[in-house]
Amino acid sequence: MQRPPYDGPRHGPAVVNGVPHYFEGWDYDPAAADEYVVWPASEAAVAMEREVWAIYVWYEVFAAAREEPPANGGVDARFDELTSLLTPYRQAPEGARRLMGEVRLDDGERYRPDGADVWLW
């Protein structure tokens, strides 16, 4: 099966109506909106997500030429610890809301400290 072109992440943190949430959606149809499940993200989860993102950005921007990305595991101990701690938060709970939307990439820098170049509409 051929994978579709990269159109952005299919899961992760997002802001829904001004409130931090997680989203997850795996169907991909470039001609239509996709179905996503969303659920609120706690302040603790948001703080850890920001820290894990900062580590990821540092490796992508500053260390990319000489090191493996931390998402491969075993590269950065704090990244691995945060990833483990975030696992339960990243699981869609029973009763997660279903929304229709689409992922869009903006024209900004891909790896920036305040978040990725991705919008969920």
Tab-separated table of N, CA, C and O in Angstrom:
chain	number	residue	atom	x	y	z
A	1	MET	N	0.836	-1.182	0.000
A	1	MET	CA	0.000	0.000	0.000
A	1	MET	C	0.881	1.247	0.000
A	1	MET	O	1.814	1.357	0.789
A	2	GLN	N	0.600	2.172	-0.866
A	2	GLN	CA	1.383	3.386	-0.959
A	2	GLN	C	0.886	4.397	0.072
A	2	GLN	O	-0.306	4.614	0.219
A	3	ARG	N	1.824	4.997	0.805
A	3	ARG	CA	1.470	5.999	1.795
A	3	ARG	C	1.205	7.326	1.088
A	3	ARG	O	1.855	7.652	0.099
A	4	PRO	N	0.266	8.122	1.618
A	4	PRO	CA	0.025	9.442	1.028
A	4	PRO	C	1.194	10.365	1.304
A	4	PRO	O	2.002	10.096	2.206
A	5	PRO	N	1.310	11.465	0.551
A	5	PRO	CA	2.382	12.423	0.824
A	5	PRO	C	2.204	13.000	2.231
A	5	PRO	O	1.098	13.059	2.745
A	6	TYR	N	3.306	13.419	2.835
A	6	TYR	CA	3.227	13.968	4.180
A	6	TYR	C	2.399	15.234	4.173
A	6	TYR	O	2.663	16.164	3.430
A	7	ASP	N	1.366	15.264	4.988
A	7	ASP	CA	0.492	16.427	5.079
A	7	ASP	C	0.456	16.982	6.486
A	7	ASP	O	-0.419	17.736	6.838
A	8	GLY	N	1.399	16.582	7.312
A	8	GLY	CA	1.418	17.032	8.691
A	8	GLY	C	1.116	15.880	9.615
A	8	GLY	O	0.827	14.769	9.185
A	9	PRO	N	1.167	16.134	10.899
A	9	PRO	CA	0.933	15.062	11.859
A	9	PRO	C	-0.517	14.612	11.872
A	9	PRO	O	-1.418	15.366	11.529
A	10	ARG	N	-0.743	13.394	12.259
A	10	ARG	CA	-2.097	12.840	12.351
A	10	ARG	C	-2.532	12.730	13.802
A	10	ARG	O	-3.636	12.293	14.088
A	11	HIS	N	-1.662	13.105	14.731
A	11	HIS	CA	-2.009	13.102	16.153
A	11	HIS	C	-1.062	14.029	16.888
A	11	HIS	O	0.025	14.347	16.402
A	12	GLY	N	-1.484	14.515	18.043
A	12	GLY	CA	-0.624	15.367	18.848
A	12	GLY	C	-1.411	16.436	19.565
A	12	GLY	O	-2.640	16.413	19.593
A	13	PRO	N	-0.716	17.408	20.136
A	13	PRO	CA	-1.399	18.501	20.817
A	13	PRO	C	-1.949	19.509	19.816
A	13	PRO	O	-1.397	19.695	18.733
A	14	ALA	N	-3.041	20.151	20.199
A	14	ALA	CA	-3.669	21.177	19.368
A	14	ALA	C	-4.492	22.089	20.270
A	14	ALA	O	-4.821	21.724	21.392
A	15	VAL	N	-4.834	23.235	19.773
A	15	VAL	CA	-5.730	24.140	20.479
A	15	VAL	C	-7.081	24.068	19.789
A	15	VAL	O	-7.180	24.261	18.578
A	16	VAL	N	-8.121	23.751	20.561
A	16	VAL	CA	-9.478	23.670	20.036
A	16	VAL	C	-10.312	24.701	20.785
A	16	VAL	O	-10.444	24.621	22.014
A	17	ASN	N	-10.835	25.685	20.054
A	17	ASN	CA	-11.620	26.760	20.666
A	17	ASN	C	-10.878	27.424	21.823
A	17	ASN	O	-11.454	27.696	22.875
A	18	GLY	N	-9.576	27.649	21.651
A	18	GLY	CA	-8.773	28.337	22.644
A	18	GLY	C	-8.329	27.497	23.829
A	18	GLY	O	-7.700	28.014	24.746
A	19	VAL	N	-8.627	26.197	23.822
A	19	VAL	CA	-8.297	25.310	24.938
A	19	VAL	C	-7.364	24.205	24.445
A	19	VAL	O	-7.634	23.584	23.413
A	20	PRO	N	-6.279	23.922	25.181
A	20	PRO	CA	-5.367	22.843	24.764
A	20	PRO	C	-6.065	21.478	24.753
A	20	PRO	O	-6.776	21.131	25.694
A	21	HIS	N	-5.857	20.752	23.692
A	21	HIS	CA	-6.419	19.415	23.499
A	21	HIS	C	-5.367	18.523	22.854
A	21	HIS	O	-4.339	18.994	22.374
A	22	TYR	N	-5.663	17.257	22.805
A	22	TYR	CA	-4.966	16.316	21.935
A	22	TYR	C	-5.897	16.007	20.779
A	22	TYR	O	-7.126	16.083	20.921
A	23	PHE	N	-5.328	15.656	19.633
A	23	PHE	CA	-6.147	15.208	18.507
A	23	PHE	C	-5.534	13.943	17.937
A	23	PHE	O	-4.349	13.683	18.069
A	24	GLU	N	-6.389	13.152	17.312
A	24	GLU	CA	-5.937	11.938	16.637
A	24	GLU	C	-6.859	11.674	15.461
A	24	GLU	O	-8.078	11.726	15.586
A	25	GLY	N	-6.273	11.418	14.314
A	25	GLY	CA	-7.029	11.090	13.119
A	25	GLY	C	-6.136	10.385	12.130
A	25	GLY	O	-5.043	10.859	11.839
A	26	TRP	N	-6.551	9.261	11.632
A	26	TRP	CA	-5.670	8.458	10.791
A	26	TRP	C	-6.124	8.345	9.353
A	26	TRP	O	-5.344	8.003	8.483
A	27	ASP	N	-7.386	8.627	9.047
A	27	ASP	CA	-7.834	8.567	7.659
A	27	ASP	C	-7.272	9.770	6.916
A	27	ASP	O	-7.199	10.865	7.449
A	28	TYR	N	-6.892	9.546	5.680
A	28	TYR	CA	-6.335	10.634	4.900
A	28	TYR	C	-7.007	10.662	3.544
A	28	TYR	O	-6.965	9.694	2.796
A	29	ASP	N	-7.659	11.775	3.243
A	29	ASP	CA	-8.260	11.998	1.935
A	29	ASP	C	-7.978	13.447	1.570
A	29	ASP	O	-8.572	14.354	2.148
A	30	PRO	N	-7.039	13.688	0.648
A	30	PRO	CA	-6.666	15.069	0.341
A	30	PRO	C	-7.803	15.897	-0.243
A	30	PRO	O	-7.727	17.110	-0.266
A	31	ALA	N	-8.877	15.264	-0.679
A	31	ALA	CA	-9.990	15.992	-1.279
A	31	ALA	C	-11.104	16.291	-0.284
A	31	ALA	O	-12.104	16.910	-0.641
A	32	ALA	N	-10.986	15.849	0.966
A	32	ALA	CA	-12.076	16.032	1.918
A	32	ALA	C	-11.535	16.247	3.325
A	32	ALA	O	-10.382	15.953	3.613
A	33	ALA	N	-12.413	16.750	4.180
A	33	ALA	CA	-12.066	16.881	5.592
A	33	ALA	C	-11.997	15.486	6.208
A	33	ALA	O	-12.633	14.551	5.745
A	34	ASP	N	-11.199	15.349	7.236
A	34	ASP	CA	-11.017	14.076	7.915
A	34	ASP	C	-11.710	14.105	9.271
A	34	ASP	O	-11.933	15.164	9.844
A	35	GLU	N	-11.989	12.911	9.803
A	35	GLU	CA	-12.570	12.816	11.130
A	35	GLU	C	-11.447	12.692	12.151
A	35	GLU	O	-10.494	11.941	11.961
A	36	TYR	N	-11.568	13.450	13.226
A	36	TYR	CA	-10.593	13.428	14.311
A	36	TYR	C	-11.319	13.210	15.625
A	36	TYR	O	-12.486	13.585	15.771
A	37	VAL	N	-10.630	12.626	16.577
A	37	VAL	CA	-11.115	12.639	17.950
A	37	VAL	C	-10.248	13.638	18.696
A	37	VAL	O	-9.046	13.773	18.415
A	38	VAL	N	-10.857	14.380	19.596
A	38	VAL	CA	-10.140	15.368	20.400
A	38	VAL	C	-10.533	15.201	21.855
A	38	VAL	O	-11.653	14.794	22.166
A	39	TRP	N	-9.578	15.479	22.747
A	39	TRP	CA	-9.859	15.430	24.173
A	39	TRP	C	-8.969	16.456	24.861
A	39	TRP	O	-7.882	16.781	24.378
A	40	PRO	N	-9.442	17.020	25.978
A	40	PRO	CA	-8.683	18.066	26.669
A	40	PRO	C	-7.319	17.577	27.143
A	40	PRO	O	-7.153	16.431	27.548
A	41	ALA	N	-6.352	18.482	27.113
A	41	ALA	CA	-5.005	18.214	27.615
A	41	ALA	C	-4.841	18.980	28.931
A	41	ALA	O	-5.172	20.168	29.009
A	42	SER	N	-4.337	18.318	29.938
A	42	SER	CA	-4.127	18.958	31.237
A	42	SER	C	-2.963	19.946	31.159
A	42	SER	O	-2.132	19.884	30.245
A	43	GLU	N	-2.884	20.839	32.163
A	43	GLU	CA	-1.768	21.778	32.226
A	43	GLU	C	-0.436	21.034	32.331
A	43	GLU	O	0.559	21.443	31.727
A	44	ALA	N	-0.429	19.946	33.096
A	44	ALA	CA	0.803	19.160	33.249
A	44	ALA	C	1.230	18.562	31.911
A	44	ALA	O	2.422	18.602	31.559
A	45	ALA	N	0.275	18.033	31.159
A	45	ALA	CA	0.600	17.448	29.850
A	45	ALA	C	1.099	18.523	28.896
A	45	ALA	O	2.070	18.304	28.162
A	46	VAL	N	0.464	19.685	28.907
A	46	VAL	CA	0.885	20.773	28.017
A	46	VAL	C	2.317	21.195	28.346
A	46	VAL	O	3.138	21.395	27.440
A	47	ALA	N	2.651	21.307	29.624
A	47	ALA	CA	4.008	21.691	30.010
A	47	ALA	C	5.023	20.655	29.525
A	47	ALA	O	6.081	21.011	28.999
A	48	MET	N	4.692	19.373	29.679
A	48	MET	CA	5.615	18.333	29.205
A	48	MET	C	5.713	18.333	27.690
A	48	MET	O	6.801	18.140	27.128
A	49	GLU	N	4.594	18.546	26.994
A	49	GLU	CA	4.618	18.601	25.526
A	49	GLU	C	5.494	19.753	25.045
A	49	GLU	O	6.241	19.611	24.077
A	50	ARG	N	5.413	20.894	25.710
A	50	ARG	CA	6.262	22.028	25.329
A	50	ARG	C	7.740	21.692	25.519
A	50	ARG	O	8.582	22.034	24.690
A	51	GLU	N	8.059	21.021	26.617
A	51	GLU	CA	9.456	20.661	26.868
A	51	GLU	C	9.958	19.636	25.856
A	51	GLU	O	11.065	19.763	25.325
A	52	VAL	N	9.141	18.622	25.566
A	52	VAL	CA	9.563	17.604	24.603
A	52	VAL	C	9.719	18.241	23.212
A	52	VAL	O	10.642	17.906	22.473
A	53	TRP	N	8.848	19.194	22.874
A	53	TRP	CA	8.961	19.888	21.589
A	53	TRP	C	10.253	20.704	21.535
A	53	TRP	O	10.953	20.700	20.521
A	54	ALA	N	10.603	21.403	22.625
A	54	ALA	CA	11.830	22.201	22.648
A	54	ALA	C	13.055	21.316	22.436
A	54	ALA	O	13.979	21.696	21.706
A	55	ILE	N	13.068	20.153	23.045
A	55	ILE	CA	14.184	19.227	22.843
A	55	ILE	C	14.227	18.774	21.390
A	55	ILE	O	15.280	18.760	20.751
A	56	TYR	N	13.074	18.413	20.841
A	56	TYR	CA	12.999	17.951	19.455
A	56	TYR	C	13.501	19.035	18.501
A	56	TYR	O	14.290	18.762	17.596
A	57	VAL	N	13.042	20.274	18.711
A	57	VAL	CA	13.460	21.377	17.840
A	57	VAL	C	14.962	21.584	17.929
A	57	VAL	O	15.631	21.776	16.911
A	58	TRP	N	15.520	21.523	19.137
A	58	TRP	CA	16.962	21.709	19.275
A	58	TRP	C	17.718	20.688	18.432
A	58	TRP	O	18.645	21.036	17.708
A	59	TYR	N	17.300	19.431	18.505
A	59	TYR	CA	17.983	18.400	17.717
A	59	TYR	C	17.772	18.614	16.223
A	59	TYR	O	18.694	18.433	15.430
A	60	GLU	N	16.577	18.984	15.810
A	60	GLU	CA	16.304	19.189	14.378
A	60	GLU	C	17.078	20.375	13.820
A	60	GLU	O	17.592	20.320	12.713
A	61	VAL	N	17.140	21.465	14.579
A	61	VAL	CA	17.753	22.690	14.072
A	61	VAL	C	19.263	22.726	14.293
A	61	VAL	O	20.023	23.050	13.394
A	62	PHE	N	19.702	22.369	15.489
A	62	PHE	CA	21.107	22.561	15.827
A	62	PHE	C	21.968	21.309	15.728
A	62	PHE	O	23.154	21.401	15.506
A	63	ALA	N	21.378	20.155	15.929
A	63	ALA	CA	22.194	18.947	15.978
A	63	ALA	C	21.913	17.983	14.831
A	63	ALA	O	22.476	16.904	14.787
A	64	ALA	N	21.073	18.379	13.904
A	64	ALA	CA	20.626	17.464	12.849
A	64	ALA	C	21.776	16.873	12.042
A	64	ALA	O	21.727	15.714	11.638
A	65	ALA	N	22.792	17.638	11.823
A	65	ALA	CA	23.884	17.157	10.982
A	65	ALA	C	24.772	16.138	11.685
A	65	ALA	O	25.493	15.404	11.035
A	66	ARG	N	24.696	16.071	13.018
A	66	ARG	CA	25.640	15.198	13.707
A	66	ARG	C	25.016	14.169	14.646
A	66	ARG	O	25.722	13.343	15.187
A	67	GLU	N	23.697	14.199	14.827
A	67	GLU	CA	23.090	13.267	15.761
A	67	GLU	C	21.761	12.734	15.236
A	67	GLU	O	21.125	13.342	14.392
A	68	GLU	N	21.363	11.610	15.778
A	68	GLU	CA	20.052	11.035	15.479
A	68	GLU	C	18.969	11.910	16.097
A	68	GLU	O	19.187	12.526	17.141
A	69	PRO	N	17.777	11.930	15.522
A	69	PRO	CA	16.686	12.670	16.165
A	69	PRO	C	16.261	11.971	17.453
A	69	PRO	O	16.305	10.742	17.544
A	70	PRO	N	15.839	12.728	18.461
A	70	PRO	CA	15.494	12.122	19.740
A	70	PRO	C	14.281	11.199	19.669
A	70	PRO	O	14.143	10.301	20.495
A	71	ALA	N	13.430	11.387	18.695
A	71	ALA	CA	12.242	10.536	18.579
A	71	ALA	C	12.604	9.080	18.308
A	71	ALA	O	11.777	8.190	18.498
A	72	ASN	N	13.838	8.813	17.871
A	72	ASN	CA	14.270	7.432	17.649
A	72	ASN	C	14.540	6.698	18.955
A	72	ASN	O	14.731	5.490	18.960
A	73	GLY	N	14.607	7.439	20.069
A	73	GLY	CA	14.857	6.830	21.373
A	73	GLY	C	16.328	6.609	21.626
A	73	GLY	O	17.118	6.391	20.704
A	74	GLY	N	16.707	6.700	22.885
A	74	GLY	CA	18.091	6.461	23.265
A	74	GLY	C	19.047	7.585	22.930
A	74	GLY	O	20.249	7.427	23.071
A	75	VAL	N	18.543	8.719	22.482
A	75	VAL	CA	19.393	9.843	22.088
A	75	VAL	C	19.459	10.885	23.201
A	75	VAL	O	20.514	11.421	23.500
A	76	ASP	N	18.330	11.176	23.806
A	76	ASP	CA	18.236	12.199	24.835
A	76	ASP	C	17.412	11.625	25.991
A	76	ASP	O	16.230	11.312	25.821
A	77	ALA	N	18.030	11.492	27.148
A	77	ALA	CA	17.365	10.845	28.295
A	77	ALA	C	16.109	11.597	28.719
A	77	ALA	O	15.087	10.978	29.044
A	78	ARG	N	16.149	12.921	28.726
A	78	ARG	CA	14.957	13.683	29.147
A	78	ARG	C	13.834	13.517	28.132
A	78	ARG	O	12.664	13.384	28.509
A	79	PHE	N	14.144	13.525	26.867
A	79	PHE	CA	13.131	13.308	25.830
A	79	PHE	C	12.462	11.949	26.043
A	79	PHE	O	11.233	11.828	26.007
A	80	ASP	N	13.266	10.928	26.270
A	80	ASP	CA	12.725	9.583	26.497
A	80	ASP	C	11.851	9.544	27.746
A	80	ASP	O	10.783	8.933	27.745
A	81	GLU	N	12.289	10.212	28.807
A	81	GLU	CA	11.507	10.249	30.050
A	81	GLU	C	10.162	10.933	29.816
A	81	GLU	O	9.115	10.433	30.232
A	82	LEU	N	10.188	12.083	29.156
A	82	LEU	CA	8.943	12.808	28.880
A	82	LEU	C	8.007	11.990	27.989
A	82	LEU	O	6.796	11.962	28.217
A	83	THR	N	8.559	11.346	26.986
A	83	THR	CA	7.744	10.521	26.096
A	83	THR	C	7.036	9.432	26.889
A	83	THR	O	5.846	9.168	26.691
A	84	SER	N	7.747	8.821	27.814
A	84	SER	CA	7.145	7.790	28.662
A	84	SER	C	6.053	8.378	29.559
A	84	SER	O	4.962	7.814	29.688
A	85	LEU	N	6.334	9.522	30.170
A	85	LEU	CA	5.353	10.164	31.047
A	85	LEU	C	4.108	10.616	30.286
A	85	LEU	O	3.008	10.643	30.839
A	86	LEU	N	4.276	10.987	29.022
A	86	LEU	CA	3.156	11.486	28.222
A	86	LEU	C	2.268	10.382	27.643
A	86	LEU	O	1.153	10.651	27.206
A	87	THR	N	2.739	9.165	27.644
A	87	THR	CA	1.983	8.070	27.023
A	87	THR	C	0.524	8.013	27.466
A	87	THR	O	-0.376	7.967	26.615
A	88	PRO	N	0.206	8.039	28.748
A	88	PRO	CA	-1.214	7.957	29.120
A	88	PRO	C	-2.031	9.166	28.675
A	88	PRO	O	-3.221	9.037	28.365
A	89	TYR	N	-1.416	10.345	28.628
A	89	TYR	CA	-2.131	11.538	28.199
A	89	TYR	C	-2.470	11.487	26.709
A	89	TYR	O	-3.442	12.086	26.267
A	90	ARG	N	-1.633	10.809	25.946
A	90	ARG	CA	-1.781	10.762	24.489
A	90	ARG	C	-2.749	9.691	24.009
A	90	ARG	O	-2.933	9.543	22.803
A	91	GLN	N	-3.367	8.973	24.911
A	91	GLN	CA	-4.342	7.932	24.562
A	91	GLN	C	-5.744	8.533	24.573
A	91	GLN	O	-6.152	9.131	25.572
A	92	ALA	N	-6.465	8.365	23.492
A	92	ALA	CA	-7.835	8.893	23.433
A	92	ALA	C	-8.710	8.193	24.469
A	92	ALA	O	-8.804	6.975	24.475
A	93	PRO	N	-9.350	8.959	25.352
A	93	PRO	CA	-10.206	8.347	26.365
A	93	PRO	C	-11.578	8.005	25.790
A	93	PRO	O	-11.963	8.495	24.726
A	94	GLU	N	-12.294	7.172	26.515
A	94	GLU	CA	-13.692	6.912	26.160
A	94	GLU	C	-14.413	8.254	26.135
A	94	GLU	O	-14.173	9.105	26.992
A	95	GLY	N	-15.269	8.445	25.166
A	95	GLY	CA	-16.051	9.673	25.100
A	95	GLY	C	-15.332	10.854	24.475
A	95	GLY	O	-15.833	11.971	24.547
A	96	ALA	N	-14.159	10.629	23.874
A	96	ALA	CA	-13.481	11.734	23.191
A	96	ALA	C	-14.396	12.260	22.088
A	96	ALA	O	-15.096	11.496	21.426
A	97	ARG	N	-14.408	13.565	21.917
A	97	ARG	CA	-15.288	14.183	20.908
A	97	ARG	C	-14.794	13.885	19.500
A	97	ARG	O	-13.588	13.833	19.246
A	98	ARG	N	-15.702	13.727	18.584
A	98	ARG	CA	-15.371	13.531	17.175
A	98	ARG	C	-15.658	14.830	16.428
A	98	ARG	O	-16.725	15.410	16.561
A	99	LEU	N	-14.668	15.268	15.661
A	99	LEU	CA	-14.794	16.486	14.873
A	99	LEU	C	-14.333	16.224	13.450
A	99	LEU	O	-13.506	15.346	13.207
A	100	MET	N	-14.844	17.007	12.531
A	100	MET	CA	-14.371	16.973	11.157
A	100	MET	C	-13.418	18.144	10.975
A	100	MET	O	-13.653	19.230	11.485
A	101	GLY	N	-12.320	17.905	10.280
A	101	GLY	CA	-11.360	18.974	10.052
A	101	GLY	C	-10.318	18.556	9.056
A	101	GLY	O	-10.390	17.479	8.464
A	102	GLU	N	-9.360	19.419	8.856
A	102	GLU	CA	-8.243	19.087	7.987
A	102	GLU	C	-6.981	19.720	8.540
A	102	GLU	O	-7.021	20.754	9.186
A	103	VAL	N	-5.878	19.070	8.303
A	103	VAL	CA	-4.586	19.572	8.728
A	103	VAL	C	-4.033	20.448	7.611
A	103	VAL	O	-4.057	20.076	6.446
A	104	ARG	N	-3.565	21.624	7.995
A	104	ARG	CA	-2.936	22.527	7.026
A	104	ARG	C	-1.574	22.935	7.555
A	104	ARG	O	-1.392	23.140	8.740
A	105	LEU	N	-0.639	23.063	6.648
A	105	LEU	CA	0.692	23.562	6.985
A	105	LEU	C	0.738	25.042	6.640
A	105	LEU	O	0.273	25.442	5.573
A	106	ASP	N	1.276	25.865	7.551
A	106	ASP	CA	1.372	27.285	7.226
A	106	ASP	C	2.704	27.563	6.532
A	106	ASP	O	3.483	26.656	6.268
A	107	ASP	N	2.948	28.827	6.247
A	107	ASP	CA	4.159	29.199	5.512
A	107	ASP	C	5.329	29.544	6.430
A	107	ASP	O	6.342	30.025	5.971
A	108	GLY	N	5.173	29.307	7.722
A	108	GLY	CA	6.228	29.635	8.675
A	108	GLY	C	7.324	28.594	8.707
A	108	GLY	O	7.315	27.607	7.968
A	109	GLU	N	8.278	28.819	9.588
A	109	GLU	CA	9.363	27.875	9.771
A	109	GLU	C	8.805	26.557	10.286
A	109	GLU	O	7.893	26.532	11.097
A	110	ARG	N	9.352	25.478	9.842
A	110	ARG	CA	8.867	24.155	10.227
A	110	ARG	C	9.092	23.874	11.701
A	110	ARG	O	8.221	23.432	12.409
A	111	TYR	N	10.289	24.132	12.186
A	111	TYR	CA	10.645	23.837	13.570
A	111	TYR	C	10.881	25.147	14.308
A	111	TYR	O	11.955	25.721	14.234
A	112	ARG	N	9.877	25.612	15.011
A	112	ARG	CA	10.017	26.844	15.773
A	112	ARG	C	9.674	26.580	17.236
A	112	ARG	O	8.875	25.690	17.527
A	113	PRO	N	10.252	27.329	18.122
A	113	PRO	CA	10.075	27.049	19.555
A	113	PRO	C	8.624	27.089	20.036
A	113	PRO	O	8.267	26.354	20.951
A	114	ASP	N	7.785	27.910	19.418
A	114	ASP	CA	6.405	28.027	19.901
A	114	ASP	C	5.468	26.981	19.303
A	114	ASP	O	4.262	26.998	19.587
A	115	GLY	N	5.959	26.072	18.506
A	115	GLY	CA	5.118	25.032	17.935
A	115	GLY	C	5.408	24.825	16.471
A	115	GLY	O	6.154	25.578	15.852
A	116	ALA	N	4.796	23.809	15.928
A	116	ALA	CA	5.037	23.432	14.535
A	116	ALA	C	4.244	24.332	13.582
A	116	ALA	O	3.463	25.176	13.990
A	117	ASP	N	4.431	24.073	12.303
A	117	ASP	CA	3.769	24.842	11.247
A	117	ASP	C	2.449	24.201	10.844
A	117	ASP	O	2.059	24.244	9.695
A	118	VAL	N	1.758	23.605	11.805
A	118	VAL	CA	0.563	22.814	11.522
A	118	VAL	C	-0.670	23.436	12.171
A	118	VAL	O	-0.620	23.865	13.320
A	119	TRP	N	-1.752	23.451	11.420
A	119	TRP	CA	-3.037	23.922	11.926
A	119	TRP	C	-4.081	22.855	11.665
A	119	TRP	O	-4.087	22.242	10.610
A	120	LEU	N	-4.953	22.659	12.607
A	120	LEU	CA	-6.084	21.732	12.446
A	120	LEU	C	-7.342	22.580	12.332
A	120	LEU	O	-7.701	23.288	13.245
A	121	TRP	N	-7.992	22.518	11.167
A	121	TRP	CA	-9.183	23.355	10.901
A	121	TRP	C	-10.433	22.534	11.007
A	121	TRP	O	-10.531	21.448	10.604
